[in-house]
Amino acid sequence: MKEFSRDFGRTAVISPEKVVRDGDDGGVEDIMRKAAAAGQEMAVRGAGRSCNTQTLSPGIVLDNYRPDSSPEFTGEEHLVRTPSGITWLELEKWLNRHGRSNPVLPSYLGMTVGGNLSVGGFGLASVRCGLQSDQVVEIELVDGRGQSLSCSRRENSELFSFALGGLGQVGFIRSVVLRTVPYQPVTRAARIQHGGLGDLVDFMMNGAQDPAVSSYFGMYERDSWYSYVSLGPDAPEPEGLGETLSVPDYMLFSHRETEKQLHHLLEEDSHANMWVDHVFDEAGFRAFVRTVEDRVGEYPLSDTLVALYFLVIRRPHQATRFPLAPVVDAPVQYLIGIFTAAERSDARGISETRRVLRELLEACAEAKGRPYLYGTHDFDAGLLERFYGAPALERLEELRVRHALTHFNRRAFGGIRP
């Protein structure tokens, strides 16, 4: 049970009573129905990349990690139907072999499709295409009554909107139908070095907005501030960009570089990982970044900060409103990820980092931003209401009761129920 007793955060141990898999231990409908009837706490785990025990349970863990799953095209508009337990890496490689690609992908592809979509999902191409959840046409959701429900913008639309971004609180996402785009074997990309945070933020607000830019991310790694952009296949090269390079399989290249750079945190058991992402409109982002900048040189972040990560998000016209997703009401939105890690033996470093992240969570609420639910967030009922509003939280609990899910994924808010 050791593998299922800790998540990527490695800050706590919650041992499950039982681990089950769809097909191996009966159908998922029967598994969900029996757990609900018994009132047994249950969580879904994909690759286990949550940072605050959100995918752990003292009861049942539904193991949904299936990297060898088989996607299939639906036969219309190049849509792909895929089991939720496949990783983005395996899905992308499968699509590439068929001349297609995912519109939006994170730089690290070792997460499952269902797990990532359950928290909304961002990526390098969010600068043009919005969330990964914005690419979802339909999901198959299994609730606590054992019912399989087809959900989309037109059918069971409320469940659809709460499922994407809500971290599995309205049912188990068994499969998804996604939009795809033509595969681009070679991509023009450029790295832009920045003189500091102000320079990077200025590029986000201006250079990354150039229509020629098809993907963007920014990074701070201790002694280096830089941005990476890729360009559309037929786009003219923006002025002042510097030298561009032709990169084969750009997203797979990005995944390999990220995996190599963060191997000791991703795969080794030595560190407690306390990672958070926050999303804002422009004014909120600028205010929050100033708060973060003041903390970077002080303990504990002076010891535990691994990197700051930046994205620009421009959602599609008339995008679905996801009540719990990390999005705000703005045409262009900005993400800052704060990646910290401490050796597991460093109790003070861990506790002090968690304290600072809690203070930053409060600063996020003050700046009218929203957090990514996979992160190391120390919520309370008051903070939840500030982020999501009482009506949305009340409706979430009503849906959980209606669909026999009061026992299911209870730790999505870090164990705090509104």
Short mmCIF file of C-alpha atoms in Angstrom, two decimals:
data_model
loop_
_atom_site.label_atom_id
_atom_site.label_comp_id
_atom_site.label_asym_id
_atom_site.label_seq_id
_atom_site.Cartn_x
_atom_site.Cartn_y
_atom_site.Cartn_z
CA MET A 1 0.00 0.00 0.00
CA LYS A 2 3.00 2.33 0.27
CA GLU A 3 2.58 3.73 -3.25
CA PHE A 4 -1.03 4.73 -2.54
CA SER A 5 -0.34 6.15 0.94
CA ARG A 6 1.49 9.26 -0.29
CA ASP A 7 1.16 11.61 -3.22
CA PHE A 8 3.69 13.75 -5.07
CA GLY A 9 3.74 16.24 -2.20
CA ARG A 10 5.10 13.62 0.24
CA THR A 11 4.04 15.73 3.23
CA ALA A 12 1.69 13.20 4.85
CA VAL A 13 0.86 9.49 4.93
CA ILE A 14 -2.76 8.32 4.58
CA SER A 15 -2.94 4.57 4.14
CA PRO A 16 -5.97 3.20 2.26
CA GLU A 17 -7.97 0.26 3.47
CA LYS A 18 -8.25 -1.02 -0.10
CA VAL A 19 -7.05 -0.23 -3.63
CA VAL A 20 -9.34 -1.17 -6.54
CA ARG A 21 -9.26 -0.95 -10.34
CA ASP A 22 -12.05 -0.81 -12.89
CA GLY A 23 -12.27 -4.24 -14.53
CA ASP A 24 -9.94 -5.98 -12.11
CA ASP A 25 -12.28 -5.53 -9.12
CA GLY A 26 -15.61 -5.34 -10.92
CA GLY A 27 -17.05 -2.57 -13.06
CA VAL A 28 -16.52 1.00 -11.90
CA GLU A 29 -20.29 1.51 -11.67
CA ASP A 30 -20.52 -1.31 -9.13
CA ILE A 31 -17.42 -0.09 -7.26
CA MET A 32 -18.88 3.42 -6.96
CA ARG A 33 -22.31 2.16 -5.93
CA LYS A 34 -21.01 -0.18 -3.22
CA ALA A 35 -18.74 2.49 -1.73
CA ALA A 36 -21.64 4.97 -1.60
CA ALA A 37 -24.00 2.42 -0.04
CA ALA A 38 -21.43 1.67 2.66
CA GLY A 39 -20.59 5.36 3.17
CA GLN A 40 -16.94 4.42 2.68
CA GLU A 41 -14.58 7.29 1.92
CA MET A 42 -13.14 7.00 -1.58
CA ALA A 43 -10.67 8.87 -3.78
CA VAL A 44 -9.48 8.55 -7.37
CA ARG A 45 -5.76 8.40 -8.10
CA GLY A 46 -4.16 8.70 -11.50
CA ALA A 47 -0.43 9.44 -11.50
CA GLY A 48 -0.68 10.77 -7.93
CA ARG A 49 0.60 14.26 -8.77
CA SER A 50 -1.48 16.09 -6.16
CA CYS A 51 0.58 18.00 -3.59
CA ASN A 52 -1.70 18.13 -0.54
CA THR A 53 -3.13 14.58 -0.18
CA GLN A 54 -6.12 15.39 -2.42
CA THR A 55 -5.91 11.96 -4.11
CA LEU A 56 -5.41 9.94 -0.91
CA SER A 57 -8.04 8.19 1.22
CA PRO A 58 -8.19 6.15 4.43
CA GLY A 59 -10.94 4.09 2.77
CA ILE A 60 -10.88 3.07 -0.89
CA VAL A 61 -8.52 4.35 -3.59
CA LEU A 62 -9.68 3.84 -7.18
CA ASP A 63 -6.44 3.35 -9.12
CA ASN A 64 -7.02 4.91 -12.54
CA TYR A 65 -3.43 4.98 -13.85
CA ARG A 66 -3.59 3.33 -17.29
CA PRO A 67 -0.81 4.68 -19.53
CA ASP A 68 -1.30 1.76 -21.95
CA SER A 69 -4.95 2.68 -22.67
CA SER A 70 -6.14 2.86 -26.29
CA PRO A 71 -7.68 6.09 -27.62
CA GLU A 72 -9.87 6.14 -30.73
CA PHE A 73 -11.10 8.77 -33.15
CA THR A 74 -14.85 9.33 -33.06
CA GLY A 75 -15.10 9.76 -36.84
CA GLU A 76 -16.06 13.42 -36.80
CA GLU A 77 -13.97 16.59 -36.83
CA HIS A 78 -10.82 14.72 -35.71
CA LEU A 79 -12.21 14.32 -32.18
CA VAL A 80 -10.51 11.69 -30.04
CA ARG A 81 -12.16 9.62 -27.32
CA THR A 82 -9.75 8.44 -24.66
CA PRO A 83 -9.91 6.68 -21.29
CA SER A 84 -9.12 9.15 -18.51
CA GLY A 85 -6.27 7.08 -17.05
CA ILE A 86 -3.94 7.49 -20.04
CA THR A 87 -1.10 9.99 -19.65
CA TRP A 88 -0.82 13.05 -21.86
CA LEU A 89 2.54 11.67 -23.01
CA GLU A 90 1.04 8.44 -24.37
CA LEU A 91 -1.97 10.23 -25.83
CA GLU A 92 0.22 12.78 -27.59
CA LYS A 93 2.51 10.11 -29.05
CA TRP A 94 -0.55 8.19 -30.29
CA LEU A 95 -2.03 11.32 -31.87
CA ASN A 96 1.28 12.25 -33.51
CA ARG A 97 1.40 8.84 -35.20
CA HIS A 98 -2.00 9.70 -36.68
CA GLY A 99 -1.03 13.21 -37.78
CA ARG A 100 -2.81 15.01 -34.92
CA SER A 101 -1.87 16.72 -31.66
CA ASN A 102 -3.44 18.11 -28.49
CA PRO A 103 -4.18 21.85 -28.72
CA VAL A 104 -2.89 22.54 -25.17
CA LEU A 105 -0.33 20.50 -23.23
CA PRO A 106 1.66 21.11 -20.03
CA SER A 107 5.46 21.03 -20.21
CA TYR A 108 5.44 17.80 -18.16
CA LEU A 109 3.29 15.07 -19.73
CA GLY A 110 3.45 12.33 -17.10
CA MET A 111 0.03 13.24 -15.65
CA THR A 112 -3.18 11.43 -16.51
CA VAL A 113 -5.73 13.08 -18.76
CA GLY A 114 -8.55 12.71 -16.23
CA GLY A 115 -6.53 13.97 -13.29
CA ASN A 116 -5.28 17.00 -15.18
CA LEU A 117 -8.69 17.92 -16.58
CA SER A 118 -10.23 17.55 -13.14
CA VAL A 119 -8.20 20.60 -12.06
CA GLY A 120 -8.70 22.55 -15.28
CA GLY A 121 -5.36 22.11 -17.01
CA PHE A 122 -3.06 24.76 -18.45
CA GLY A 123 -0.15 24.58 -20.82
CA LEU A 124 2.23 26.33 -23.14
CA ALA A 125 -0.42 26.94 -25.82
CA SER A 126 -2.84 28.46 -23.28
CA VAL A 127 -1.63 31.82 -24.59
CA ARG A 128 -3.77 31.09 -27.67
CA CYS A 129 -6.19 28.27 -26.76
CA GLY A 130 -7.07 28.61 -23.07
CA LEU A 131 -7.43 25.68 -20.70
CA GLN A 132 -7.01 22.02 -21.51
CA SER A 133 -10.59 21.74 -20.25
CA ASP A 134 -11.64 24.17 -22.99
CA GLN A 135 -10.72 21.42 -25.49
CA VAL A 136 -13.17 18.93 -23.93
CA VAL A 137 -16.30 18.19 -25.95
CA GLU A 138 -17.79 15.50 -23.73
CA ILE A 139 -17.03 13.45 -20.62
CA GLU A 140 -18.41 10.19 -19.28
CA LEU A 141 -19.05 10.64 -15.57
CA VAL A 142 -19.88 7.83 -13.12
CA ASP A 143 -21.64 8.94 -9.93
CA GLY A 144 -22.18 7.31 -6.53
CA ARG A 145 -25.42 5.70 -7.67
CA GLY A 146 -23.43 3.74 -10.22
CA GLN A 147 -24.96 5.68 -13.09
CA SER A 148 -22.91 6.50 -16.16
CA LEU A 149 -23.73 10.00 -17.41
CA SER A 150 -22.76 11.65 -20.68
CA CYS A 151 -21.94 15.28 -19.91
CA SER A 152 -21.26 18.18 -22.26
CA ARG A 153 -22.21 21.82 -22.72
CA ARG A 154 -25.66 20.62 -23.88
CA GLU A 155 -26.26 17.45 -21.84
CA ASN A 156 -25.90 17.39 -18.05
CA SER A 157 -24.16 20.73 -18.50
CA GLU A 158 -24.02 21.59 -14.80
CA LEU A 159 -22.16 18.38 -13.96
CA PHE A 160 -19.87 19.05 -16.94
CA SER A 161 -18.97 22.50 -15.63
CA PHE A 162 -18.37 21.35 -12.04
CA ALA A 163 -16.39 18.25 -13.07
CA LEU A 164 -13.78 20.16 -15.09
CA GLY A 165 -11.75 22.11 -12.57
CA GLY A 166 -13.51 20.77 -9.48
CA LEU A 167 -11.05 17.95 -8.71
CA GLY A 168 -13.43 15.02 -8.97
CA GLN A 169 -16.10 16.23 -6.56
CA VAL A 170 -19.09 15.39 -8.78
CA GLY A 171 -18.06 11.92 -9.95
CA PHE A 172 -15.40 9.79 -11.58
CA ILE A 173 -14.38 10.95 -15.07
CA ARG A 174 -14.07 7.64 -16.95
CA SER A 175 -13.50 8.92 -20.49
CA VAL A 176 -13.27 12.18 -22.40
CA VAL A 177 -13.75 13.39 -25.96
CA LEU A 178 -11.17 16.01 -26.97
CA ARG A 179 -10.56 18.33 -29.88
CA THR A 180 -7.31 17.84 -31.76
CA VAL A 181 -5.23 19.96 -34.16
CA PRO A 182 -2.86 19.05 -37.00
CA TYR A 183 0.49 17.69 -35.84
CA GLN A 184 3.45 20.01 -36.39
CA PRO A 185 6.61 17.85 -36.68
CA VAL A 186 9.00 20.81 -36.43
CA THR A 187 8.42 24.00 -34.46
CA ARG A 188 10.27 27.30 -34.49
CA ALA A 189 11.12 28.26 -30.92
CA ALA A 190 13.20 30.87 -29.14
CA ARG A 191 14.49 31.46 -25.63
CA ILE A 192 14.49 35.07 -24.42
CA GLN A 193 16.75 35.97 -21.52
CA HIS A 194 15.39 38.59 -19.09
CA GLY A 195 17.17 40.96 -16.74
CA GLY A 196 14.74 40.28 -13.90
CA LEU A 197 11.12 39.85 -12.91
CA GLY A 198 10.01 43.22 -14.24
CA ASP A 199 11.50 42.44 -17.65
CA LEU A 200 9.80 39.03 -17.74
CA VAL A 201 6.41 40.47 -16.76
CA ASP A 202 6.74 43.18 -19.41
CA PHE A 203 7.37 40.48 -22.02
CA MET A 204 4.30 38.56 -20.83
CA MET A 205 2.13 41.66 -21.20
CA ASN A 206 3.54 42.62 -24.59
CA GLY A 207 5.85 40.26 -26.48
CA ALA A 208 3.87 37.11 -25.63
CA GLN A 209 0.73 38.79 -26.98
CA ASP A 210 2.12 38.92 -30.52
CA PRO A 211 -0.21 36.92 -32.84
CA ALA A 212 2.82 35.03 -34.16
CA VAL A 213 3.42 33.46 -30.73
CA SER A 214 1.65 30.07 -30.51
CA SER A 215 2.98 28.97 -27.11
CA TYR A 216 4.63 30.64 -24.12
CA PHE A 217 6.05 29.96 -20.70
CA GLY A 218 8.33 31.98 -18.43
CA MET A 219 10.68 30.74 -15.72
CA TYR A 220 12.82 31.90 -12.83
CA GLU A 221 15.46 29.46 -11.62
CA ARG A 222 17.53 31.11 -8.89
CA ASP A 223 19.97 33.00 -11.09
CA SER A 224 18.11 33.08 -14.40
CA TRP A 225 14.95 34.74 -15.74
CA TYR A 226 13.83 33.65 -19.19
CA SER A 227 10.87 33.00 -21.50
CA TYR A 228 10.31 30.34 -24.15
CA VAL A 229 8.06 30.98 -27.13
CA SER A 230 7.13 28.96 -30.16
CA LEU A 231 5.79 30.40 -33.40
CA GLY A 232 2.98 29.35 -35.69
CA PRO A 233 4.13 27.47 -38.82
CA ASP A 234 3.32 30.32 -41.21
CA ALA A 235 3.68 33.26 -38.83
CA PRO A 236 6.22 36.01 -39.56
CA GLU A 237 8.99 36.24 -37.00
CA PRO A 238 8.34 39.06 -34.47
CA GLU A 239 10.91 41.83 -34.24
CA GLY A 240 13.41 41.66 -31.39
CA LEU A 241 12.87 37.98 -30.72
CA GLY A 242 16.44 36.98 -31.43
CA GLU A 243 17.56 33.68 -32.91
CA THR A 244 14.94 30.97 -33.41
CA LEU A 245 15.67 27.26 -33.54
CA SER A 246 13.82 24.47 -35.33
CA VAL A 247 12.80 21.90 -32.73
CA PRO A 248 11.39 18.50 -33.76
CA ASP A 249 8.46 17.24 -31.66
CA TYR A 250 8.40 20.40 -29.57
CA MET A 251 6.03 19.18 -26.84
CA LEU A 252 7.86 15.87 -26.42
CA PHE A 253 11.13 17.83 -26.30
CA SER A 254 9.68 20.11 -23.61
CA HIS A 255 8.55 17.08 -21.60
CA ARG A 256 11.97 15.44 -21.74
CA GLU A 257 13.72 18.65 -20.66
CA THR A 258 11.30 19.17 -17.75
CA GLU A 259 11.57 15.55 -16.66
CA LYS A 260 15.35 15.70 -16.73
CA GLN A 261 15.54 18.99 -14.86
CA LEU A 262 13.11 17.96 -12.10
CA HIS A 263 13.94 14.25 -11.86
CA HIS A 264 14.99 14.40 -8.21
CA LEU A 265 11.64 15.97 -7.28
CA LEU A 266 9.42 13.99 -9.64
CA GLU A 267 10.78 10.51 -9.08
CA GLU A 268 12.99 10.38 -5.98
CA ASP A 269 11.61 10.07 -2.46
CA SER A 270 13.92 12.57 -0.79
CA HIS A 271 11.90 15.80 -0.87
CA ALA A 272 8.54 17.13 0.26
CA ASN A 273 7.13 19.05 -2.71
CA MET A 274 4.93 22.07 -1.95
CA TRP A 275 3.81 23.49 -5.28
CA VAL A 276 1.06 26.01 -5.94
CA ASP A 277 -0.32 27.84 -8.97
CA HIS A 278 -2.44 31.00 -8.90
CA VAL A 279 -4.31 32.76 -11.74
CA PHE A 280 -5.22 36.47 -11.96
CA ASP A 281 -6.32 39.27 -14.21
CA GLU A 282 -3.58 41.76 -15.07
CA ALA A 283 -4.02 44.03 -12.04
CA GLY A 284 -4.23 41.11 -9.61
CA PHE A 285 -1.23 39.44 -11.19
CA ARG A 286 0.97 42.51 -10.87
CA ALA A 287 -0.01 42.96 -7.22
CA PHE A 288 0.55 39.30 -6.37
CA VAL A 289 3.91 39.15 -8.16
CA ARG A 290 5.14 42.07 -6.04
CA THR A 291 4.16 40.11 -2.93
CA VAL A 292 6.02 37.03 -4.15
CA GLU A 293 9.08 39.08 -5.13
CA ASP A 294 9.34 40.43 -1.59
CA ARG A 295 9.42 36.86 -0.22
CA VAL A 296 11.85 35.19 -2.62
CA GLY A 297 15.01 36.43 -0.91
CA GLU A 298 13.80 35.70 2.62
CA TYR A 299 13.69 32.45 4.57
CA PRO A 300 12.13 29.96 3.93
CA LEU A 301 11.81 30.61 0.17
CA SER A 302 15.49 31.56 0.05
CA ASP A 303 16.15 27.90 0.88
CA THR A 304 13.15 26.01 -0.51
CA LEU A 305 12.20 27.80 -3.74
CA VAL A 306 12.91 25.66 -6.81
CA ALA A 307 11.41 27.89 -9.49
CA LEU A 308 8.74 30.38 -10.44
CA TYR A 309 6.72 29.46 -13.51
CA PHE A 310 4.62 31.82 -15.65
CA LEU A 311 1.87 31.31 -18.24
CA VAL A 312 -0.48 33.53 -20.22
CA ILE A 313 -4.05 32.28 -20.72
CA ARG A 314 -6.44 33.52 -23.41
CA ARG A 315 -9.63 31.49 -23.35
CA PRO A 316 -11.84 30.87 -26.43
CA HIS A 317 -14.80 33.10 -27.15
CA GLN A 318 -17.87 31.98 -25.14
CA ALA A 319 -15.83 29.46 -23.15
CA THR A 320 -17.69 27.30 -20.64
CA ARG A 321 -17.93 28.77 -17.15
CA PHE A 322 -16.26 26.30 -14.78
CA PRO A 323 -17.32 27.32 -11.23
CA LEU A 324 -14.30 25.77 -9.45
CA ALA A 325 -11.60 26.04 -12.11
CA PRO A 326 -8.56 28.33 -11.67
CA VAL A 327 -9.88 31.03 -13.98
CA VAL A 328 -11.06 34.60 -13.47
CA ASP A 329 -13.32 36.90 -15.45
CA ALA A 330 -10.81 38.53 -17.78
CA PRO A 331 -10.08 38.16 -21.52
CA VAL A 332 -6.39 37.53 -20.79
CA GLN A 333 -5.26 35.87 -17.56
CA TYR A 334 -1.87 35.27 -16.00
CA LEU A 335 -0.55 32.33 -14.00
CA ILE A 336 2.34 32.19 -11.58
CA GLY A 337 3.47 28.82 -10.24
CA ILE A 338 5.55 28.70 -7.07
CA PHE A 339 7.56 25.49 -6.86
CA THR A 340 9.15 24.77 -3.49
CA ALA A 341 10.73 21.64 -2.04
CA ALA A 342 12.46 20.74 1.20
CA GLU A 343 14.24 17.61 2.31
CA ARG A 344 11.74 15.44 4.15
CA SER A 345 13.95 15.55 7.24
CA ASP A 346 13.78 19.38 7.31
CA ALA A 347 10.71 19.81 9.54
CA ARG A 348 11.28 23.56 10.00
CA GLY A 349 11.73 24.19 6.28
CA ILE A 350 8.50 22.33 5.52
CA SER A 351 6.41 24.03 8.21
CA GLU A 352 7.73 27.51 7.43
CA THR A 353 7.19 27.04 3.69
CA ARG A 354 3.62 25.92 4.31
CA ARG A 355 3.09 29.03 6.46
CA VAL A 356 4.30 31.31 3.66
CA LEU A 357 2.18 29.49 1.08
CA ARG A 358 -0.87 30.01 3.30
CA GLU A 359 -0.08 33.73 3.47
CA LEU A 360 0.25 33.79 -0.31
CA LEU A 361 -3.11 31.99 -0.62
CA GLU A 362 -4.66 34.83 1.37
CA ALA A 363 -2.86 37.33 -0.88
CA CYS A 364 -4.31 35.48 -3.90
CA ALA A 365 -7.82 35.94 -2.50
CA GLU A 366 -7.10 39.61 -1.81
CA ALA A 367 -6.00 40.07 -5.43
CA LYS A 368 -9.18 38.30 -6.63
CA GLY A 369 -7.25 35.38 -8.10
CA ARG A 370 -7.90 31.66 -7.95
CA PRO A 371 -5.72 28.68 -7.00
CA TYR A 372 -5.15 25.41 -8.83
CA LEU A 373 -6.73 22.73 -6.62
CA TYR A 374 -3.90 20.19 -6.93
CA GLY A 375 -1.55 22.41 -4.91
CA THR A 376 -0.43 22.75 -1.30
CA HIS A 377 -3.32 24.96 -0.21
CA ASP A 378 -4.33 25.39 3.43
CA PHE A 379 -8.00 26.25 2.94
CA ASP A 380 -10.62 27.09 5.51
CA ALA A 381 -14.34 27.68 4.95
CA GLY A 382 -13.87 31.45 4.81
CA LEU A 383 -11.18 31.29 2.14
CA LEU A 384 -13.21 28.85 0.05
CA GLU A 385 -16.14 31.25 0.08
CA ARG A 386 -13.89 34.17 -0.94
CA PHE A 387 -12.58 32.20 -3.91
CA TYR A 388 -15.74 30.48 -5.16
CA GLY A 389 -18.69 32.22 -3.53
CA ALA A 390 -21.29 30.68 -1.24
CA PRO A 391 -23.82 29.88 -4.04
CA ALA A 392 -21.31 27.76 -6.00
CA LEU A 393 -20.16 25.91 -2.88
CA GLU A 394 -23.74 25.27 -1.77
CA ARG A 395 -24.66 23.99 -5.24
CA LEU A 396 -21.61 21.72 -5.23
CA GLU A 397 -22.75 20.11 -1.98
CA GLU A 398 -26.29 19.72 -3.32
CA LEU A 399 -24.96 17.91 -6.38
CA ARG A 400 -22.81 15.67 -4.19
CA VAL A 401 -25.86 14.69 -2.13
CA ARG A 402 -28.05 14.15 -5.21
CA HIS A 403 -25.46 11.90 -6.84
CA ALA A 404 -24.53 9.95 -3.68
CA LEU A 405 -21.01 11.43 -3.54
CA THR A 406 -20.74 12.84 -0.01
CA HIS A 407 -18.08 10.18 0.73
CA PHE A 408 -16.21 10.73 -2.56
CA ASN A 409 -13.00 12.77 -3.05
CA ARG A 410 -13.57 14.50 0.26
CA ARG A 411 -10.00 15.88 0.30
CA ALA A 412 -10.36 17.90 -2.92
CA PHE A 413 -10.25 21.07 -0.81
CA GLY A 414 -7.45 19.65 1.32
CA GLY A 415 -9.92 17.92 3.63
CA ILE A 416 -12.01 21.06 4.25
CA ARG A 417 -15.67 20.87 3.28
CA PRO A 418 -17.60 24.15 3.07
#
